[in-house]
Amino acid sequence: MGDKMTLHVSAPVLDITARLIPEIGRREFPGEVLSAYRELAGCDYCAVFDLAGDKGPRVVFAEGIHPRIPDFAVEASSAYAARYWRVDVALQKKGASLSAGDVALLQTTASEIASVDYRRDCYDRPGVIERLALFNLCNGSHLAAGYRARSRGFATPEERRRIAAAGPSLMAAVKRHCELSMTVIADQYTECYRAMVEKAKRRGLSEREAQVAASLAGGEGQAEIAERCGVAFSSVVTYRKRAYMKLKVESKRQLRDFFEMGRAAIPKPGTAVQGH
């Protein structure tokens, strides 16, 4: 089911979305998006995808800590971008019905997903019951999705109303964040990336393991790394697991802490990222 954004924006919604503005383009932005989804609609995880490319979705970021599965949000989002977007029938139908500039709320329950693999990996195994996705076609498509754990049950009508009301403001912030993530010169990325790889290698990582670790810490998804390096997606997963073991980290947040990011944004391969 989906709803176009025609709802009254309440003071709490304005307050929550206003908190996003100072963090646009910064490392803290993904956490603020998750906070907004949590406060508005009781979501436990969130992910943002750029849908404008010809090769399928690109994971912009994924947030949320799973009690049993380290890096679940990142892994599930990467799997969606690599494979499962092709069987996301609900999103395809909604996209076909939207006009340019529309922002819609797309609610999808686990039981509505026909693909057995998609439902198992992204919903059943991690215990996710529902996706509340904001979707737009304005100057490049983006998808911002919040996910509710099975223990919370389905979103109430009031929770759906709140996230729908926040839709235009939240998606405008997401769009601007994506734009800002493409603005610092590529050689700044190269210098930073090489330093990160060398630091990881000093801890016993192989060249490829260090490259994967540095790329993940910089915000690149596993599917993107596989495509850029010309290796299988499963190989990237293996390199990541080896890197985590050798660095004694369990999540991407801990990985970023290892590289001592502080507040600086890490450019992604082939892009230029604005620092703050």
PDB file of C-alpha atoms in Angstrom:
ATOM      1  CA  MET A   1       0.000   0.000   0.000  1.00  0.00           C
ATOM      2  CA  GLY A   2       1.197   3.546  -0.631  1.00  0.00           C
ATOM      3  CA  ASP A   3       0.109   7.078   0.093  1.00  0.00           C
ATOM      4  CA  LYS A   4       1.061  10.343  -1.565  1.00  0.00           C
ATOM      5  CA  MET A   5       2.242  13.062   0.791  1.00  0.00           C
ATOM      6  CA  THR A   6      -0.834  15.264   1.292  1.00  0.00           C
ATOM      7  CA  LEU A   7      -0.908  15.259   5.099  1.00  0.00           C
ATOM      8  CA  HIS A   8      -0.686  18.126   7.591  1.00  0.00           C
ATOM      9  CA  VAL A   9       2.808  18.523   9.048  1.00  0.00           C
ATOM     10  CA  SER A  10       2.636  18.633  12.856  1.00  0.00           C
ATOM     11  CA  ALA A  11       4.998  20.440  15.214  1.00  0.00           C
ATOM     12  CA  PRO A  12       6.742  17.196  16.337  1.00  0.00           C
ATOM     13  CA  VAL A  13       7.377  16.260  12.721  1.00  0.00           C
ATOM     14  CA  LEU A  14       8.819  19.714  12.018  1.00  0.00           C
ATOM     15  CA  ASP A  15      11.038  19.417  15.082  1.00  0.00           C
ATOM     16  CA  ILE A  16      12.405  16.027  14.098  1.00  0.00           C
ATOM     17  CA  THR A  17      13.038  16.891  10.471  1.00  0.00           C
ATOM     18  CA  ALA A  18      14.634  20.216  11.474  1.00  0.00           C
ATOM     19  CA  ARG A  19      17.255  18.254  13.416  1.00  0.00           C
ATOM     20  CA  LEU A  20      18.364  16.690  10.143  1.00  0.00           C
ATOM     21  CA  ILE A  21      19.333  19.993   8.530  1.00  0.00           C
ATOM     22  CA  PRO A  22      22.577  20.736  10.444  1.00  0.00           C
ATOM     23  CA  GLU A  23      23.804  17.177   9.826  1.00  0.00           C
ATOM     24  CA  ILE A  24      23.291  17.096   6.056  1.00  0.00           C
ATOM     25  CA  GLY A  25      26.545  16.031   4.433  1.00  0.00           C
ATOM     26  CA  ARG A  26      28.042  14.971   7.752  1.00  0.00           C
ATOM     27  CA  ARG A  27      28.844  11.619   9.337  1.00  0.00           C
ATOM     28  CA  GLU A  28      26.008  12.118  11.822  1.00  0.00           C
ATOM     29  CA  PHE A  29      23.294  12.355   9.163  1.00  0.00           C
ATOM     30  CA  PRO A  30      22.530   8.594   8.892  1.00  0.00           C
ATOM     31  CA  GLY A  31      22.058   8.360  12.651  1.00  0.00           C
ATOM     32  CA  GLU A  32      19.668  11.306  12.584  1.00  0.00           C
ATOM     33  CA  VAL A  33      17.632   9.662   9.828  1.00  0.00           C
ATOM     34  CA  LEU A  34      17.359   6.503  11.934  1.00  0.00           C
ATOM     35  CA  SER A  35      16.342   8.614  14.942  1.00  0.00           C
ATOM     36  CA  ALA A  36      13.640  10.268  12.862  1.00  0.00           C
ATOM     37  CA  TYR A  37      12.298   6.906  11.681  1.00  0.00           C
ATOM     38  CA  ARG A  38      12.417   5.542  15.220  1.00  0.00           C
ATOM     39  CA  GLU A  39      10.568   8.493  16.765  1.00  0.00           C
ATOM     40  CA  LEU A  40       8.024   8.858  13.981  1.00  0.00           C
ATOM     41  CA  ALA A  41       7.271   5.231  13.178  1.00  0.00           C
ATOM     42  CA  GLY A  42       8.994   2.945  15.681  1.00  0.00           C
ATOM     43  CA  CYS A  43      11.567   1.637  13.190  1.00  0.00           C
ATOM     44  CA  ASP A  44      14.684  -0.240  14.283  1.00  0.00           C
ATOM     45  CA  TYR A  45      16.753   0.047  11.108  1.00  0.00           C
ATOM     46  CA  CYS A  46      16.926   2.352   8.119  1.00  0.00           C
ATOM     47  CA  ALA A  47      18.615   2.500   4.738  1.00  0.00           C
ATOM     48  CA  VAL A  48      18.847   5.068   1.962  1.00  0.00           C
ATOM     49  CA  PHE A  49      19.338   4.121  -1.685  1.00  0.00           C
ATOM     50  CA  ASP A  50      20.131   6.211  -4.736  1.00  0.00           C
ATOM     51  CA  LEU A  51      18.008   4.795  -7.552  1.00  0.00           C
ATOM     52  CA  ALA A  52      19.135   7.154 -10.298  1.00  0.00           C
ATOM     53  CA  GLY A  53      21.876   4.985 -11.816  1.00  0.00           C
ATOM     54  CA  ASP A  54      21.506   2.617 -14.756  1.00  0.00           C
ATOM     55  CA  LYS A  55      22.968  -0.359 -12.861  1.00  0.00           C
ATOM     56  CA  GLY A  56      20.447  -0.536 -10.051  1.00  0.00           C
ATOM     57  CA  PRO A  57      20.334   0.975  -6.560  1.00  0.00           C
ATOM     58  CA  ARG A  58      23.379   2.319  -4.760  1.00  0.00           C
ATOM     59  CA  VAL A  59      23.454   2.070  -0.968  1.00  0.00           C
ATOM     60  CA  VAL A  60      24.036   5.565   0.410  1.00  0.00           C
ATOM     61  CA  PHE A  61      23.989   4.390   4.019  1.00  0.00           C
ATOM     62  CA  ALA A  62      22.353   1.872   6.353  1.00  0.00           C
ATOM     63  CA  GLU A  63      21.919   2.214  10.108  1.00  0.00           C
ATOM     64  CA  GLY A  64      20.707   0.176  13.065  1.00  0.00           C
ATOM     65  CA  ILE A  65      22.196  -2.423  15.412  1.00  0.00           C
ATOM     66  CA  HIS A  66      20.766  -5.930  15.278  1.00  0.00           C
ATOM     67  CA  PRO A  67      20.912  -7.906  18.556  1.00  0.00           C
ATOM     68  CA  ARG A  68      22.150 -11.081  16.839  1.00  0.00           C
ATOM     69  CA  ILE A  69      23.551 -10.211  13.402  1.00  0.00           C
ATOM     70  CA  PRO A  70      26.553  -7.834  13.249  1.00  0.00           C
ATOM     71  CA  ASP A  71      26.253  -5.268  10.450  1.00  0.00           C
ATOM     72  CA  PHE A  72      22.801  -6.587   9.518  1.00  0.00           C
ATOM     73  CA  ALA A  73      21.604  -3.223   8.160  1.00  0.00           C
ATOM     74  CA  VAL A  74      24.638  -2.880   5.886  1.00  0.00           C
ATOM     75  CA  GLU A  75      24.621  -6.489   4.710  1.00  0.00           C
ATOM     76  CA  ALA A  76      20.882  -6.595   4.014  1.00  0.00           C
ATOM     77  CA  SER A  77      20.999  -3.278   2.166  1.00  0.00           C
ATOM     78  CA  SER A  78      23.962  -4.436   0.080  1.00  0.00           C
ATOM     79  CA  ALA A  79      22.144  -7.673  -0.779  1.00  0.00           C
ATOM     80  CA  TYR A  80      19.065  -5.665  -1.777  1.00  0.00           C
ATOM     81  CA  ALA A  81      21.148  -3.404  -4.027  1.00  0.00           C
ATOM     82  CA  ALA A  82      22.992  -6.355  -5.568  1.00  0.00           C
ATOM     83  CA  ARG A  83      20.072  -8.740  -6.114  1.00  0.00           C
ATOM     84  CA  TYR A  84      16.716  -8.223  -4.496  1.00  0.00           C
ATOM     85  CA  TRP A  85      15.656  -4.865  -5.935  1.00  0.00           C
ATOM     86  CA  ARG A  86      14.850  -6.787  -9.119  1.00  0.00           C
ATOM     87  CA  VAL A  87      12.121  -8.738  -7.296  1.00  0.00           C
ATOM     88  CA  ASP A  88      10.788  -5.777  -5.306  1.00  0.00           C
ATOM     89  CA  VAL A  89       7.420  -5.855  -7.042  1.00  0.00           C
ATOM     90  CA  ALA A  90       5.795  -3.387  -4.642  1.00  0.00           C
ATOM     91  CA  LEU A  91       8.407  -0.724  -5.398  1.00  0.00           C
ATOM     92  CA  GLN A  92       8.187  -1.306  -9.136  1.00  0.00           C
ATOM     93  CA  LYS A  93       4.420  -0.879  -9.109  1.00  0.00           C
ATOM     94  CA  LYS A  94       4.617   2.258  -7.000  1.00  0.00           C
ATOM     95  CA  GLY A  95       7.320   3.769  -9.217  1.00  0.00           C
ATOM     96  CA  ALA A  96       5.203   3.190 -12.296  1.00  0.00           C
ATOM     97  CA  SER A  97       2.292   5.081 -10.740  1.00  0.00           C
ATOM     98  CA  LEU A  98       4.223   8.140  -9.510  1.00  0.00           C
ATOM     99  CA  SER A  99       4.644  11.428 -11.322  1.00  0.00           C
ATOM    100  CA  ALA A 100       7.908  13.393 -11.247  1.00  0.00           C
ATOM    101  CA  GLY A 101       8.133  15.292  -7.985  1.00  0.00           C
ATOM    102  CA  ASP A 102       5.801  12.989  -6.064  1.00  0.00           C
ATOM    103  CA  VAL A 103       6.853  11.565  -2.704  1.00  0.00           C
ATOM    104  CA  ALA A 104       5.006   8.446  -1.607  1.00  0.00           C
ATOM    105  CA  LEU A 105       4.944   6.194   1.432  1.00  0.00           C
ATOM    106  CA  LEU A 106       5.210   2.533   0.506  1.00  0.00           C
ATOM    107  CA  GLN A 107       4.304   0.077   3.252  1.00  0.00           C
ATOM    108  CA  THR A 108       5.411  -3.523   2.648  1.00  0.00           C
ATOM    109  CA  THR A 109       4.957  -6.399   5.072  1.00  0.00           C
ATOM    110  CA  ALA A 110       7.144  -9.491   5.068  1.00  0.00           C
ATOM    111  CA  SER A 111       4.185 -11.691   4.125  1.00  0.00           C
ATOM    112  CA  GLU A 112       3.617  -9.666   0.947  1.00  0.00           C
ATOM    113  CA  ILE A 113       7.057 -10.504  -0.491  1.00  0.00           C
ATOM    114  CA  ALA A 114       6.821 -13.292  -3.040  1.00  0.00           C
ATOM    115  CA  SER A 115      10.555 -13.955  -3.428  1.00  0.00           C
ATOM    116  CA  VAL A 116      11.547 -16.658  -0.944  1.00  0.00           C
ATOM    117  CA  ASP A 117      15.221 -15.609  -0.870  1.00  0.00           C
ATOM    118  CA  TYR A 118      14.473 -11.896  -0.470  1.00  0.00           C
ATOM    119  CA  ARG A 119      11.983 -12.517   2.329  1.00  0.00           C
ATOM    120  CA  ARG A 120      14.306 -14.962   4.107  1.00  0.00           C
ATOM    121  CA  ASP A 121      17.466 -12.836   4.011  1.00  0.00           C
ATOM    122  CA  CYS A 122      16.005  -9.395   4.641  1.00  0.00           C
ATOM    123  CA  TYR A 123      12.908 -10.124   6.732  1.00  0.00           C
ATOM    124  CA  ASP A 124      12.441 -13.616   8.178  1.00  0.00           C
ATOM    125  CA  ARG A 125      15.997 -14.409   9.343  1.00  0.00           C
ATOM    126  CA  PRO A 126      16.613 -11.027  11.035  1.00  0.00           C
ATOM    127  CA  GLY A 127      13.051 -10.818  12.372  1.00  0.00           C
ATOM    128  CA  VAL A 128      11.862  -7.799  10.369  1.00  0.00           C
ATOM    129  CA  ILE A 129       8.109  -7.564   9.930  1.00  0.00           C
ATOM    130  CA  GLU A 130       7.570  -4.414   7.873  1.00  0.00           C
ATOM    131  CA  ARG A 131       9.178  -1.764   5.659  1.00  0.00           C
ATOM    132  CA  LEU A 132       8.009   1.836   5.612  1.00  0.00           C
ATOM    133  CA  ALA A 133       9.677   3.357   2.583  1.00  0.00           C
ATOM    134  CA  LEU A 134       9.626   6.923   1.305  1.00  0.00           C
ATOM    135  CA  PHE A 135      10.086   7.040  -2.432  1.00  0.00           C
ATOM    136  CA  ASN A 136      10.413   9.933  -4.845  1.00  0.00           C
ATOM    137  CA  LEU A 137      11.105  10.671  -8.489  1.00  0.00           C
ATOM    138  CA  CYS A 138      12.255  14.280  -8.139  1.00  0.00           C
ATOM    139  CA  ASN A 139      15.576  15.105  -9.864  1.00  0.00           C
ATOM    140  CA  GLY A 140      16.866  11.586  -9.406  1.00  0.00           C
ATOM    141  CA  SER A 141      15.092   8.834  -7.515  1.00  0.00           C
ATOM    142  CA  HIS A 142      15.804   8.009  -3.886  1.00  0.00           C
ATOM    143  CA  LEU A 143      14.419   5.439  -1.492  1.00  0.00           C
ATOM    144  CA  ALA A 144      14.568   6.008   2.272  1.00  0.00           C
ATOM    145  CA  ALA A 145      13.301   2.960   4.132  1.00  0.00           C
ATOM    146  CA  GLY A 146      12.635   2.248   7.784  1.00  0.00           C
ATOM    147  CA  TYR A 147      12.241  -1.323   9.036  1.00  0.00           C
ATOM    148  CA  ARG A 148      10.317  -2.529  12.086  1.00  0.00           C
ATOM    149  CA  ALA A 149      11.343  -5.587  14.128  1.00  0.00           C
ATOM    150  CA  ARG A 150       8.793  -8.353  14.513  1.00  0.00           C
ATOM    151  CA  SER A 151       8.689  -7.723  18.263  1.00  0.00           C
ATOM    152  CA  ARG A 152       7.182  -4.277  17.654  1.00  0.00           C
ATOM    153  CA  GLY A 153       4.377  -5.485  15.429  1.00  0.00           C
ATOM    154  CA  PHE A 154       3.015  -3.483  12.519  1.00  0.00           C
ATOM    155  CA  ALA A 155       3.019   0.304  12.435  1.00  0.00           C
ATOM    156  CA  THR A 156      -0.144   1.938  13.687  1.00  0.00           C
ATOM    157  CA  PRO A 157      -2.169   4.275  11.464  1.00  0.00           C
ATOM    158  CA  GLU A 158      -0.825   7.207  13.501  1.00  0.00           C
ATOM    159  CA  GLU A 159       2.792   6.095  12.963  1.00  0.00           C
ATOM    160  CA  ARG A 160       2.180   5.763   9.234  1.00  0.00           C
ATOM    161  CA  ARG A 161       0.585   9.206   9.211  1.00  0.00           C
ATOM    162  CA  ARG A 162       3.594  10.757  10.961  1.00  0.00           C
ATOM    163  CA  ILE A 163       6.220   9.269   8.644  1.00  0.00           C
ATOM    164  CA  ALA A 164       4.083  10.200   5.625  1.00  0.00           C
ATOM    165  CA  ALA A 165       3.802  13.782   6.866  1.00  0.00           C
ATOM    166  CA  ALA A 166       7.571  13.967   7.287  1.00  0.00           C
ATOM    167  CA  GLY A 167       8.139  12.523   3.806  1.00  0.00           C
ATOM    168  CA  PRO A 168       8.737  15.666   1.722  1.00  0.00           C
ATOM    169  CA  SER A 169      11.084  17.241   4.289  1.00  0.00           C
ATOM    170  CA  LEU A 170      12.975  14.032   4.958  1.00  0.00           C
ATOM    171  CA  MET A 171      13.426  13.244   1.268  1.00  0.00           C
ATOM    172  CA  ALA A 172      14.590  16.792   0.547  1.00  0.00           C
ATOM    173  CA  ALA A 173      17.254  16.349   3.239  1.00  0.00           C
ATOM    174  CA  VAL A 174      18.259  12.964   1.792  1.00  0.00           C
ATOM    175  CA  LYS A 175      18.571  14.439  -1.703  1.00  0.00           C
ATOM    176  CA  ARG A 176      20.771  17.284  -0.456  1.00  0.00           C
ATOM    177  CA  HIS A 177      22.923  14.877   1.554  1.00  0.00           C
ATOM    178  CA  CYS A 178      23.494  12.765  -1.562  1.00  0.00           C
ATOM    179  CA  GLU A 179      24.477  15.882  -3.523  1.00  0.00           C
ATOM    180  CA  LEU A 180      26.952  16.999  -0.877  1.00  0.00           C
ATOM    181  CA  SER A 181      28.516  13.556  -0.738  1.00  0.00           C
ATOM    182  CA  MET A 182      29.846  14.188  -4.281  1.00  0.00           C
ATOM    183  CA  THR A 183      31.714  17.480  -3.825  1.00  0.00           C
ATOM    184  CA  VAL A 184      35.389  17.167  -2.638  1.00  0.00           C
ATOM    185  CA  ILE A 185      38.167  16.441  -5.135  1.00  0.00           C
ATOM    186  CA  ALA A 186      38.982  12.857  -6.018  1.00  0.00           C
ATOM    187  CA  ASP A 187      42.674  13.076  -5.142  1.00  0.00           C
ATOM    188  CA  GLN A 188      41.715  13.948  -1.558  1.00  0.00           C
ATOM    189  CA  TYR A 189      39.935  10.622  -1.568  1.00  0.00           C
ATOM    190  CA  THR A 190      42.994   8.891  -3.034  1.00  0.00           C
ATOM    191  CA  GLU A 191      45.355  10.253  -0.379  1.00  0.00           C
ATOM    192  CA  CYS A 192      42.990   9.359   2.473  1.00  0.00           C
ATOM    193  CA  TYR A 193      42.156   5.927   1.055  1.00  0.00           C
ATOM    194  CA  ARG A 194      45.803   4.966   0.600  1.00  0.00           C
ATOM    195  CA  ALA A 195      46.588   5.984   4.171  1.00  0.00           C
ATOM    196  CA  MET A 196      43.698   3.842   5.412  1.00  0.00           C
ATOM    197  CA  VAL A 197      44.842   0.820   3.390  1.00  0.00           C
ATOM    198  CA  GLU A 198      48.384   1.136   4.729  1.00  0.00           C
ATOM    199  CA  LYS A 199      47.131   1.413   8.300  1.00  0.00           C
ATOM    200  CA  ALA A 200      45.091  -1.757   7.907  1.00  0.00           C
ATOM    201  CA  LYS A 201      47.997  -3.632   6.322  1.00  0.00           C
ATOM    202  CA  ARG A 202      50.149  -2.781   9.335  1.00  0.00           C
ATOM    203  CA  ARG A 203      47.638  -4.797  11.388  1.00  0.00           C
ATOM    204  CA  GLY A 204      48.241  -7.893   9.263  1.00  0.00           C
ATOM    205  CA  LEU A 205      45.572  -7.513   6.558  1.00  0.00           C
ATOM    206  CA  SER A 206      46.304  -8.527   2.997  1.00  0.00           C
ATOM    207  CA  GLU A 207      46.171  -5.881   0.283  1.00  0.00           C
ATOM    208  CA  ARG A 208      42.653  -6.881  -0.790  1.00  0.00           C
ATOM    209  CA  GLU A 209      41.370  -7.199   2.775  1.00  0.00           C
ATOM    210  CA  ALA A 210      42.722  -3.733   3.553  1.00  0.00           C
ATOM    211  CA  GLN A 211      41.141  -2.279   0.415  1.00  0.00           C
ATOM    212  CA  VAL A 212      37.747  -3.746   1.300  1.00  0.00           C
ATOM    213  CA  ALA A 213      37.988  -2.520   4.899  1.00  0.00           C
ATOM    214  CA  ALA A 214      38.932   1.015   3.808  1.00  0.00           C
ATOM    215  CA  SER A 215      36.156   1.119   1.225  1.00  0.00           C
ATOM    216  CA  LEU A 216      33.525  -0.095   3.708  1.00  0.00           C
ATOM    217  CA  ALA A 217      34.649   2.476   6.268  1.00  0.00           C
ATOM    218  CA  GLY A 218      34.305   5.133   3.589  1.00  0.00           C
ATOM    219  CA  GLY A 219      30.671   4.204   3.032  1.00  0.00           C
ATOM    220  CA  GLU A 220      30.929   2.053  -0.079  1.00  0.00           C
ATOM    221  CA  GLY A 221      28.583  -0.930  -0.262  1.00  0.00           C
ATOM    222  CA  GLN A 222      29.794  -4.487  -0.783  1.00  0.00           C
ATOM    223  CA  ALA A 223      28.071  -4.698  -4.167  1.00  0.00           C
ATOM    224  CA  GLU A 224      29.839  -1.519  -5.306  1.00  0.00           C
ATOM    225  CA  ILE A 225      33.202  -2.832  -4.123  1.00  0.00           C
ATOM    226  CA  ALA A 226      32.674  -6.090  -6.010  1.00  0.00           C
ATOM    227  CA  GLU A 227      31.807  -4.245  -9.220  1.00  0.00           C
ATOM    228  CA  ARG A 228      34.666  -1.760  -8.947  1.00  0.00           C
ATOM    229  CA  CYS A 229      37.288  -4.418  -8.120  1.00  0.00           C
ATOM    230  CA  GLY A 230      35.972  -6.957 -10.613  1.00  0.00           C
ATOM    231  CA  VAL A 231      35.490  -9.710  -8.031  1.00  0.00           C
ATOM    232  CA  ALA A 232      32.496 -11.759  -6.940  1.00  0.00           C
ATOM    233  CA  PHE A 233      30.172 -10.383  -4.290  1.00  0.00           C
ATOM    234  CA  SER A 234      30.861 -13.497  -2.180  1.00  0.00           C
ATOM    235  CA  SER A 235      34.605 -12.732  -2.326  1.00  0.00           C
ATOM    236  CA  VAL A 236      34.027  -9.255  -0.942  1.00  0.00           C
ATOM    237  CA  VAL A 237      31.993 -10.770   1.910  1.00  0.00           C
ATOM    238  CA  THR A 238      34.894 -13.143   2.651  1.00  0.00           C
ATOM    239  CA  TYR A 239      37.455 -10.297   2.623  1.00  0.00           C
ATOM    240  CA  ARG A 240      35.232  -8.283   4.952  1.00  0.00           C
ATOM    241  CA  LYS A 241      34.891 -11.148   7.426  1.00  0.00           C
ATOM    242  CA  ARG A 242      38.659 -11.728   7.434  1.00  0.00           C
ATOM    243  CA  ALA A 243      39.312  -8.013   7.912  1.00  0.00           C
ATOM    244  CA  TYR A 244      36.862  -7.816  10.820  1.00  0.00           C
ATOM    245  CA  MET A 245      38.474 -10.823  12.483  1.00  0.00           C
ATOM    246  CA  LYS A 246      42.010  -9.470  12.137  1.00  0.00           C
ATOM    247  CA  LEU A 247      41.017  -5.981  13.304  1.00  0.00           C
ATOM    248  CA  LYS A 248      38.863  -7.417  16.121  1.00  0.00           C
ATOM    249  CA  VAL A 249      35.803  -5.384  15.127  1.00  0.00           C
ATOM    250  CA  GLU A 250      32.195  -6.508  14.804  1.00  0.00           C
ATOM    251  CA  SER A 251      30.473  -3.670  12.977  1.00  0.00           C
ATOM    252  CA  LYS A 252      31.078  -0.908  10.468  1.00  0.00           C
ATOM    253  CA  ARG A 253      30.889   1.650  13.262  1.00  0.00           C
ATOM    254  CA  GLN A 254      33.776  -0.084  15.039  1.00  0.00           C
ATOM    255  CA  LEU A 255      35.618  -0.303  11.728  1.00  0.00           C
ATOM    256  CA  ARG A 256      35.284   3.453  11.247  1.00  0.00           C
ATOM    257  CA  ASP A 257      36.498   3.972  14.807  1.00  0.00           C
ATOM    258  CA  PHE A 258      39.589   1.915  13.990  1.00  0.00           C
ATOM    259  CA  PHE A 259      40.415   4.286  11.172  1.00  0.00           C
ATOM    260  CA  GLU A 260      39.840   7.217  13.564  1.00  0.00           C
ATOM    261  CA  MET A 261      37.435   9.055  11.329  1.00  0.00           C
ATOM    262  CA  GLY A 262      36.339  11.595  13.894  1.00  0.00           C
ATOM    263  CA  ARG A 263      33.804  13.854  12.190  1.00  0.00           C
ATOM    264  CA  ALA A 264      35.406  13.862   8.761  1.00  0.00           C
ATOM    265  CA  ALA A 265      33.533  12.378   5.819  1.00  0.00           C
ATOM    266  CA  ILE A 266      35.457   9.732   3.876  1.00  0.00           C
ATOM    267  CA  PRO A 267      35.151  10.047   0.115  1.00  0.00           C
ATOM    268  CA  LYS A 268      33.890   7.103  -1.855  1.00  0.00           C
ATOM    269  CA  PRO A 269      35.842   5.749  -4.856  1.00  0.00           C
ATOM    270  CA  GLY A 270      35.537   7.944  -7.926  1.00  0.00           C
ATOM    271  CA  THR A 271      33.792  10.740  -6.019  1.00  0.00           C
ATOM    272  CA  ALA A 272      34.681  13.874  -4.141  1.00  0.00           C
ATOM    273  CA  VAL A 273      33.281  14.368  -0.695  1.00  0.00           C
ATOM    274  CA  GLN A 274      32.819  17.547   1.242  1.00  0.00           C
ATOM    275  CA  GLY A 275      34.532  17.547   4.625  1.00  0.00           C
ATOM    276  CA  HIS A 276      33.249  19.401   7.716  1.00  0.00           C
TER     277      HIS A 276
END
